[in-house]
Amino acid sequence: MKEINIYDALMLMRKLSKQNFPVKFSYISCDRSKGTSSGYKIVEKGILTVGLPSKKSKYARNLIAYEDMETGKRKHFWLPLLMTVNDFKISHDRIRK
């Protein structure tokens, strides 16, 4: 499986979503308020949506909003827990500032 850097993956997801092309991605769920995880999640067709403004959440930069096109539900995932995008494995080989 080929790899893509996490920030390049996010740029790709944003670009495709802006053009209304669904993206396949996977992540590990995490609910910080409850301290739980429901495990590995796969979204077959998702489009990134507008997330929380920085003024409303200190986690806004790392909490990515999306709509699951198959269920119509709007959800969030933590960027550091993104595992794959369009069959590319996510790498964390550089830090973006």
Short mmCIF file of C-alpha atoms in Angstrom, two decimals:
data_model
loop_
_atom_site.label_atom_id
_atom_site.label_comp_id
_atom_site.label_asym_id
_atom_site.label_seq_id
_atom_site.Cartn_x
_atom_site.Cartn_y
_atom_site.Cartn_z
CA MET A 1 0.00 0.00 0.00
CA LYS A 2 1.37 3.42 -0.96
CA GLU A 3 1.72 6.12 1.67
CA ILE A 4 0.69 9.76 1.83
CA ASN A 5 1.59 12.33 4.45
CA ILE A 6 -1.27 13.26 6.76
CA TYR A 7 -1.30 16.93 5.71
CA ASP A 8 -1.12 16.08 2.00
CA ALA A 9 -4.00 13.65 2.58
CA LEU A 10 -6.05 16.37 4.25
CA MET A 11 -5.36 18.75 1.34
CA LEU A 12 -6.43 16.02 -1.11
CA MET A 13 -9.61 15.35 0.87
CA ARG A 14 -10.46 19.07 0.97
CA LYS A 15 -9.80 19.48 -2.75
CA LEU A 16 -11.95 16.50 -3.75
CA SER A 17 -14.71 17.49 -1.31
CA LYS A 18 -14.77 21.03 -2.70
CA GLN A 19 -15.35 19.50 -6.15
CA ASN A 20 -18.09 17.28 -4.65
CA PHE A 21 -16.15 14.02 -5.17
CA PRO A 22 -16.59 11.56 -2.27
CA VAL A 23 -13.48 10.19 -0.58
CA LYS A 24 -12.95 6.76 0.97
CA PHE A 25 -11.13 6.99 4.29
CA SER A 26 -10.66 5.22 7.58
CA TYR A 27 -9.87 6.37 11.09
CA ILE A 28 -9.87 5.19 14.68
CA SER A 29 -12.79 6.65 16.61
CA CYS A 30 -12.26 8.56 19.82
CA ASP A 31 -14.79 10.25 22.09
CA ARG A 32 -12.75 12.42 24.45
CA SER A 33 -15.76 13.48 26.51
CA LYS A 34 -16.68 9.86 27.32
CA GLY A 35 -13.13 8.48 27.19
CA THR A 36 -14.22 5.75 24.74
CA SER A 37 -13.54 4.43 21.27
CA SER A 38 -15.77 2.39 19.00
CA GLY A 39 -12.77 1.15 17.06
CA TYR A 40 -11.69 1.27 13.44
CA LYS A 41 -14.17 3.06 11.17
CA ILE A 42 -14.32 2.95 7.37
CA VAL A 43 -16.21 5.62 5.45
CA GLU A 44 -16.80 4.43 1.88
CA LYS A 45 -18.09 7.77 0.57
CA GLY A 46 -17.49 10.88 2.63
CA ILE A 47 -17.18 14.59 1.96
CA LEU A 48 -15.48 17.01 4.33
CA THR A 49 -17.76 19.74 5.64
CA VAL A 50 -17.28 22.97 7.55
CA GLY A 51 -16.02 22.21 11.04
CA LEU A 52 -16.16 24.09 14.30
CA PRO A 53 -14.71 27.61 14.36
CA SER A 54 -11.54 28.06 16.40
CA LYS A 55 -13.44 30.34 18.79
CA LYS A 56 -15.87 27.54 19.71
CA SER A 57 -13.36 24.74 20.25
CA LYS A 58 -9.69 24.59 21.09
CA TYR A 59 -9.65 21.30 19.12
CA ALA A 60 -10.98 22.84 15.88
CA ARG A 61 -7.70 22.35 13.98
CA ASN A 62 -7.58 18.62 14.72
CA LEU A 63 -11.28 17.76 14.70
CA ILE A 64 -12.31 17.19 11.07
CA ALA A 65 -16.00 17.34 10.11
CA TYR A 66 -17.46 15.19 7.36
CA GLU A 67 -20.73 13.90 5.96
CA ASP A 68 -21.13 10.20 5.28
CA MET A 69 -22.78 10.21 1.84
CA GLU A 70 -24.24 6.73 2.35
CA THR A 71 -26.06 7.52 5.62
CA GLY A 72 -26.38 11.31 5.38
CA LYS A 73 -25.00 11.66 8.91
CA ARG A 74 -22.56 14.42 9.84
CA LYS A 75 -19.69 13.34 12.06
CA HIS A 76 -16.17 14.25 13.16
CA PHE A 77 -12.85 12.44 13.42
CA TRP A 78 -9.55 13.37 14.98
CA LEU A 79 -6.93 14.18 12.32
CA PRO A 80 -4.10 12.33 14.14
CA LEU A 81 -6.28 9.17 14.06
CA LEU A 82 -6.77 9.21 10.27
CA MET A 83 -5.45 5.87 8.94
CA THR A 84 -6.14 5.76 5.17
CA VAL A 85 -7.41 7.96 2.35
CA ASN A 86 -8.44 6.43 -0.99
CA ASP A 87 -6.35 3.32 -0.23
CA PHE A 88 -3.24 5.36 0.69
CA LYS A 89 -1.80 4.61 4.12
CA ILE A 90 -1.26 7.74 6.23
CA SER A 91 2.28 8.58 7.29
CA HIS A 92 3.23 11.06 9.99
CA ASP A 93 6.73 11.74 8.68
CA ARG A 94 6.69 15.53 8.91
CA ILE A 95 5.13 18.14 11.13
CA ARG A 96 3.34 21.04 9.52
CA LYS A 97 3.52 24.35 11.36
#
